[in-house]
Amino acid sequence: MPGLMACHLRELGLEENPSVLEIGVGSGYNIAILCEVLGDERVAGVDISPKLVFDASRDLASQGYFPKVCAYDGHQGYPERAPYDRIISTTAFTHVPPAWIDQVVPGGMILVNIAGGTGGAVLRLEVDHGVAEGRFLRQWAGFLPARSHRPSARVSVDDTGEWRWTGLDPMRISENPVEAFMAQLATTDADTVMTHTDDGTSLLFLEGADGAWAEVETAPVDGRYRVDQGGPRRLWDLVERTHRWWEAKGRPDWSSFGVTVGVKGQEVWFESPDAAERWELPVPEPVRCPEGS
């Protein structure tokens, strides 16, 4: 979507002639624009896929662009060319990789899609001596999730759980990106899929990394929906609680939320960095991939 790419490039403030690192090279189209505006020497890009890097480098060269592009785990940034004035990611991350904070100059910027298996949005951060803070952009965008650096191995819990009724239509979580964003904050690490039982009953299924699970039937019975949930957390209870809070606040979209990244962790906040309402963005232990793999 060239229009979306243009919107994100505008957010970077290219008129200041920054040095830029792009995480997720893809076809190389975005890097070509950066090279045209800034010059090759001010642009670098990394991608975990050697094939994508090879193809993008070839195509960039065919158009007369020769930026530094290499196969590298984007979670580590690219220290060889650091520091940068800007880091822009065209792949989604569950958190802000700490290595990026160290590689951006004070006053610099990070633009990244923060998303999990349920929802997310694009975040614009300003960096200041090891701390980064900013808000989610109003315009929604979603990118493919980053590879190679995942939360700890997911646990499966096979128990019968317990069931009850809910008045919250599960399709609102599946179809409304704002409500999916809120459900992601509530469940932290849950993946969400639409599925069905052997008898054809349609379900919204949520599963956390710790094995917590919930199945919510999409067909109502007298205006209510059956919920089965088990494991160490009650995921749908968390979704409902946050949903009630969200409705009481007037149903704000993600642009009312921001993130602070510091030495003590990463947190999402509502309206102000000093707000009482906060949600954690867990930072997993690094799992490094060999360079170029």
PDB file of C-alpha atoms in Angstrom, residues 37-209:
ATOM      1  CA  VAL A  37      15.204  11.311  -0.663  1.00  0.00           C
ATOM      2  CA  LEU A  38      18.244  10.893   1.592  1.00  0.00           C
ATOM      3  CA  GLY A  39      20.988   9.301  -0.506  1.00  0.00           C
ATOM      4  CA  ASP A  40      22.322   5.748  -0.315  1.00  0.00           C
ATOM      5  CA  GLU A  41      24.885   6.490   2.392  1.00  0.00           C
ATOM      6  CA  ARG A  42      22.180   7.488   4.906  1.00  0.00           C
ATOM      7  CA  VAL A  43      20.090   4.322   4.475  1.00  0.00           C
ATOM      8  CA  ALA A  44      20.531   0.759   5.749  1.00  0.00           C
ATOM      9  CA  GLY A  45      18.179  -2.195   5.860  1.00  0.00           C
ATOM     10  CA  VAL A  46      18.093  -5.670   7.353  1.00  0.00           C
ATOM     11  CA  ASP A  47      15.908  -8.721   6.853  1.00  0.00           C
ATOM     12  CA  ILE A  48      16.106 -12.197   8.353  1.00  0.00           C
ATOM     13  CA  SER A  49      15.620 -13.706   4.879  1.00  0.00           C
ATOM     14  CA  PRO A  50      18.793 -13.936   2.754  1.00  0.00           C
ATOM     15  CA  LYS A  51      16.589 -14.529  -0.304  1.00  0.00           C
ATOM     16  CA  LEU A  52      14.679 -11.281   0.220  1.00  0.00           C
ATOM     17  CA  VAL A  53      17.916  -9.396   0.831  1.00  0.00           C
ATOM     18  CA  PHE A  54      19.469 -10.793  -2.347  1.00  0.00           C
ATOM     19  CA  ASP A  55      16.425  -9.981  -4.488  1.00  0.00           C
ATOM     20  CA  ALA A  56      15.972  -6.511  -2.996  1.00  0.00           C
ATOM     21  CA  SER A  57      19.660  -5.643  -3.420  1.00  0.00           C
ATOM     22  CA  ARG A  58      19.562  -6.746  -7.060  1.00  0.00           C
ATOM     23  CA  ASP A  59      16.445  -4.757  -7.798  1.00  0.00           C
ATOM     24  CA  LEU A  60      17.722  -1.676  -5.964  1.00  0.00           C
ATOM     25  CA  ALA A  61      20.987  -1.811  -7.906  1.00  0.00           C
ATOM     26  CA  SER A  62      19.064  -2.080 -11.179  1.00  0.00           C
ATOM     27  CA  GLN A  63      17.524   1.311 -10.350  1.00  0.00           C
ATOM     28  CA  GLY A  64      20.833   2.856  -9.312  1.00  0.00           C
ATOM     29  CA  TYR A  65      20.450   2.535  -5.519  1.00  0.00           C
ATOM     30  CA  PHE A  66      23.222   1.012  -3.411  1.00  0.00           C
ATOM     31  CA  PRO A  67      22.325   1.233   0.310  1.00  0.00           C
ATOM     32  CA  LYS A  68      23.726  -1.144   2.913  1.00  0.00           C
ATOM     33  CA  VAL A  69      21.313  -4.095   2.948  1.00  0.00           C
ATOM     34  CA  CYS A  70      22.096  -7.364   4.687  1.00  0.00           C
ATOM     35  CA  ALA A  71      20.639 -10.523   6.204  1.00  0.00           C
ATOM     36  CA  TYR A  72      20.442  -9.946   9.947  1.00  0.00           C
ATOM     37  CA  ASP A  73      18.051 -10.566  12.827  1.00  0.00           C
ATOM     38  CA  GLY A  74      16.073  -7.339  13.044  1.00  0.00           C
ATOM     39  CA  HIS A  75      15.552  -7.784  16.782  1.00  0.00           C
ATOM     40  CA  GLN A  76      19.207  -6.865  17.127  1.00  0.00           C
ATOM     41  CA  GLY A  77      18.937  -3.752  14.953  1.00  0.00           C
ATOM     42  CA  TYR A  78      22.151  -3.374  12.971  1.00  0.00           C
ATOM     43  CA  PRO A  79      24.997  -2.216  15.237  1.00  0.00           C
ATOM     44  CA  GLU A  80      27.560  -2.036  12.419  1.00  0.00           C
ATOM     45  CA  ARG A  81      26.043   1.195  11.078  1.00  0.00           C
ATOM     46  CA  ALA A  82      24.697   2.620  14.367  1.00  0.00           C
ATOM     47  CA  PRO A  83      23.810   5.122  15.622  1.00  0.00           C
ATOM     48  CA  TYR A  84      20.751   6.061  13.595  1.00  0.00           C
ATOM     49  CA  ASP A  85      18.424   9.019  13.665  1.00  0.00           C
ATOM     50  CA  ARG A  86      15.469   6.826  12.766  1.00  0.00           C
ATOM     51  CA  ILE A  87      14.483   3.164  12.859  1.00  0.00           C
ATOM     52  CA  ILE A  88      11.400   2.145  10.888  1.00  0.00           C
ATOM     53  CA  SER A  89      10.045  -1.391  10.922  1.00  0.00           C
ATOM     54  CA  THR A  90       7.867  -2.865   8.214  1.00  0.00           C
ATOM     55  CA  THR A  91       7.334  -6.023  10.248  1.00  0.00           C
ATOM     56  CA  ALA A  92       5.414  -6.435  13.496  1.00  0.00           C
ATOM     57  CA  PHE A  93       6.955  -6.954  16.939  1.00  0.00           C
ATOM     58  CA  THR A  94       5.318  -7.888  20.235  1.00  0.00           C
ATOM     59  CA  HIS A  95       7.525  -5.327  22.007  1.00  0.00           C
ATOM     60  CA  VAL A  96      10.178  -2.739  21.202  1.00  0.00           C
ATOM     61  CA  PRO A  97      13.487  -4.596  20.839  1.00  0.00           C
ATOM     62  CA  PRO A  98      15.838  -3.119  23.477  1.00  0.00           C
ATOM     63  CA  ALA A  99      18.777  -3.119  21.037  1.00  0.00           C
ATOM     64  CA  TRP A 100      17.015  -0.445  19.002  1.00  0.00           C
ATOM     65  CA  ILE A 101      16.962   2.000  21.899  1.00  0.00           C
ATOM     66  CA  ASP A 102      20.743   1.769  22.184  1.00  0.00           C
ATOM     67  CA  GLN A 103      21.186   2.334  18.443  1.00  0.00           C
ATOM     68  CA  VAL A 104      19.086   5.515  18.107  1.00  0.00           C
ATOM     69  CA  VAL A 105      20.574   8.899  18.970  1.00  0.00           C
ATOM     70  CA  PRO A 106      18.945  11.087  21.662  1.00  0.00           C
ATOM     71  CA  GLY A 107      16.110  12.931  19.974  1.00  0.00           C
ATOM     72  CA  GLY A 108      15.771  10.177  17.380  1.00  0.00           C
ATOM     73  CA  MET A 109      12.679   8.200  16.497  1.00  0.00           C
ATOM     74  CA  ILE A 110      11.383   4.642  16.213  1.00  0.00           C
ATOM     75  CA  LEU A 111       8.315   3.688  14.153  1.00  0.00           C
ATOM     76  CA  VAL A 112       7.095   0.115  14.651  1.00  0.00           C
ATOM     77  CA  ASN A 113       3.960  -1.997  14.505  1.00  0.00           C
ATOM     78  CA  ILE A 114       3.451  -3.391  18.026  1.00  0.00           C
ATOM     79  CA  ALA A 115       1.121  -6.374  17.735  1.00  0.00           C
ATOM     80  CA  GLY A 116       0.474  -9.827  19.087  1.00  0.00           C
ATOM     81  CA  GLY A 117      -1.756 -12.656  17.993  1.00  0.00           C
ATOM     82  CA  THR A 118      -4.942 -10.709  18.695  1.00  0.00           C
ATOM     83  CA  GLY A 119      -4.385  -7.062  17.780  1.00  0.00           C
ATOM     84  CA  GLY A 120      -2.037  -4.086  17.620  1.00  0.00           C
ATOM     85  CA  ALA A 121      -1.244  -0.744  15.985  1.00  0.00           C
ATOM     86  CA  VAL A 122       1.716   1.353  14.804  1.00  0.00           C
ATOM     87  CA  LEU A 123       3.736   3.119  17.508  1.00  0.00           C
ATOM     88  CA  ARG A 124       5.864   6.259  17.135  1.00  0.00           C
ATOM     89  CA  LEU A 125       8.523   6.655  19.829  1.00  0.00           C
ATOM     90  CA  GLU A 126      11.020   9.386  20.595  1.00  0.00           C
ATOM     91  CA  VAL A 127      14.298   8.261  22.154  1.00  0.00           C
ATOM     92  CA  ASP A 128      16.121  10.086  24.940  1.00  0.00           C
ATOM     93  CA  HIS A 129      19.235   8.537  26.536  1.00  0.00           C
ATOM     94  CA  GLY A 130      18.087   4.950  26.944  1.00  0.00           C
ATOM     95  CA  VAL A 131      14.376   5.703  27.326  1.00  0.00           C
ATOM     96  CA  ALA A 132      11.751   5.844  24.573  1.00  0.00           C
ATOM     97  CA  GLU A 133       8.213   7.159  24.780  1.00  0.00           C
ATOM     98  CA  GLY A 134       5.399   7.901  22.384  1.00  0.00           C
ATOM     99  CA  ARG A 135       1.897   7.174  21.138  1.00  0.00           C
ATOM    100  CA  PHE A 136       0.201   4.872  18.676  1.00  0.00           C
ATOM    101  CA  LEU A 137      -0.637   6.511  15.355  1.00  0.00           C
ATOM    102  CA  ARG A 138      -4.309   7.128  14.577  1.00  0.00           C
ATOM    103  CA  GLN A 139      -4.083   5.372  11.213  1.00  0.00           C
ATOM    104  CA  TRP A 140      -4.206   1.608  11.672  1.00  0.00           C
ATOM    105  CA  ALA A 141      -1.701  -0.668   9.941  1.00  0.00           C
ATOM    106  CA  GLY A 142      -0.630  -4.257  10.423  1.00  0.00           C
ATOM    107  CA  PHE A 143       2.443  -6.137   9.209  1.00  0.00           C
ATOM    108  CA  LEU A 144       3.593  -9.737   9.198  1.00  0.00           C
ATOM    109  CA  PRO A 145       5.169 -10.738  12.529  1.00  0.00           C
ATOM    110  CA  ALA A 146       8.925 -10.773  12.906  1.00  0.00           C
ATOM    111  CA  ARG A 147      10.651 -14.127  12.764  1.00  0.00           C
ATOM    112  CA  SER A 148      13.358 -15.711  14.925  1.00  0.00           C
ATOM    113  CA  HIS A 149      12.780 -13.956  18.229  1.00  0.00           C
ATOM    114  CA  ARG A 150       9.657 -15.230  19.913  1.00  0.00           C
ATOM    115  CA  PRO A 151       8.411 -15.405  23.502  1.00  0.00           C
ATOM    116  CA  SER A 152       9.361 -18.579  25.380  1.00  0.00           C
ATOM    117  CA  ALA A 153       7.967 -21.843  24.054  1.00  0.00           C
ATOM    118  CA  ARG A 154       4.203 -22.024  24.323  1.00  0.00           C
ATOM    119  CA  VAL A 155       2.681 -24.529  26.727  1.00  0.00           C
ATOM    120  CA  SER A 156      -0.413 -26.573  25.930  1.00  0.00           C
ATOM    121  CA  VAL A 157      -2.860 -27.281  28.745  1.00  0.00           C
ATOM    122  CA  ASP A 158      -5.417 -30.006  28.097  1.00  0.00           C
ATOM    123  CA  ASP A 159      -8.064 -29.663  30.785  1.00  0.00           C
ATOM    124  CA  THR A 160     -11.844 -29.587  30.778  1.00  0.00           C
ATOM    125  CA  GLY A 161     -11.903 -26.023  32.087  1.00  0.00           C
ATOM    126  CA  GLU A 162     -15.168 -24.434  33.150  1.00  0.00           C
ATOM    127  CA  TRP A 163     -18.005 -22.782  31.293  1.00  0.00           C
ATOM    128  CA  ARG A 164     -20.324 -19.818  31.691  1.00  0.00           C
ATOM    129  CA  TRP A 165     -22.253 -17.251  29.626  1.00  0.00           C
ATOM    130  CA  THR A 166     -21.020 -13.895  28.371  1.00  0.00           C
ATOM    131  CA  GLY A 167     -22.819 -10.911  26.921  1.00  0.00           C
ATOM    132  CA  LEU A 168     -19.772  -9.832  24.891  1.00  0.00           C
ATOM    133  CA  ASP A 169     -20.070 -10.853  21.248  1.00  0.00           C
ATOM    134  CA  PRO A 170     -16.763 -12.589  20.344  1.00  0.00           C
ATOM    135  CA  MET A 171     -17.055 -11.379  16.745  1.00  0.00           C
ATOM    136  CA  ARG A 172     -16.418  -7.843  17.985  1.00  0.00           C
ATOM    137  CA  ILE A 173     -12.918  -8.968  18.985  1.00  0.00           C
ATOM    138  CA  SER A 174     -12.430 -10.741  15.672  1.00  0.00           C
ATOM    139  CA  GLU A 175     -13.733  -7.980  13.397  1.00  0.00           C
ATOM    140  CA  ASN A 176     -13.138  -4.642  15.161  1.00  0.00           C
ATOM    141  CA  PRO A 177      -9.448  -3.615  15.265  1.00  0.00           C
ATOM    142  CA  VAL A 178      -9.981  -1.291  18.251  1.00  0.00           C
ATOM    143  CA  GLU A 179     -11.571  -4.050  20.326  1.00  0.00           C
ATOM    144  CA  ALA A 180      -8.882  -6.476  19.153  1.00  0.00           C
ATOM    145  CA  PHE A 181      -6.276  -3.948  20.347  1.00  0.00           C
ATOM    146  CA  MET A 182      -7.925  -3.857  23.782  1.00  0.00           C
ATOM    147  CA  ALA A 183      -8.150  -7.655  23.929  1.00  0.00           C
ATOM    148  CA  GLN A 184      -4.425  -7.846  23.138  1.00  0.00           C
ATOM    149  CA  LEU A 185      -3.641  -5.525  26.051  1.00  0.00           C
ATOM    150  CA  ALA A 186      -5.831  -7.646  28.325  1.00  0.00           C
ATOM    151  CA  THR A 187      -4.387 -11.039  27.414  1.00  0.00           C
ATOM    152  CA  THR A 188      -0.782  -9.924  26.762  1.00  0.00           C
ATOM    153  CA  ASP A 189       0.388 -12.900  24.718  1.00  0.00           C
ATOM    154  CA  ALA A 190      -2.733 -14.669  23.457  1.00  0.00           C
ATOM    155  CA  ASP A 191      -3.118 -15.856  19.899  1.00  0.00           C
ATOM    156  CA  THR A 192      -6.661 -15.654  18.532  1.00  0.00           C
ATOM    157  CA  VAL A 193      -8.188 -17.672  15.698  1.00  0.00           C
ATOM    158  CA  MET A 194     -11.633 -18.415  14.350  1.00  0.00           C
ATOM    159  CA  THR A 195     -12.297 -22.146  14.320  1.00  0.00           C
ATOM    160  CA  HIS A 196     -15.099 -24.665  14.776  1.00  0.00           C
ATOM    161  CA  THR A 197     -15.814 -27.892  16.623  1.00  0.00           C
ATOM    162  CA  ASP A 198     -16.312 -31.276  15.006  1.00  0.00           C
ATOM    163  CA  ASP A 199     -20.063 -30.684  14.974  1.00  0.00           C
ATOM    164  CA  GLY A 200     -19.611 -27.373  13.131  1.00  0.00           C
ATOM    165  CA  THR A 201     -20.026 -24.964  16.052  1.00  0.00           C
ATOM    166  CA  SER A 202     -18.154 -21.729  15.241  1.00  0.00           C
ATOM    167  CA  LEU A 203     -15.722 -20.540  17.925  1.00  0.00           C
ATOM    168  CA  LEU A 204     -13.352 -17.714  18.727  1.00  0.00           C
ATOM    169  CA  PHE A 205     -10.367 -19.513  20.264  1.00  0.00           C
ATOM    170  CA  LEU A 206      -7.752 -17.761  22.416  1.00  0.00           C
ATOM    171  CA  GLU A 207      -4.574 -19.403  23.720  1.00  0.00           C
ATOM    172  CA  GLY A 208      -1.849 -17.877  25.876  1.00  0.00           C
ATOM    173  CA  ALA A 209       1.811 -18.820  25.972  1.00  0.00           C
TER     174      ALA A 209
END
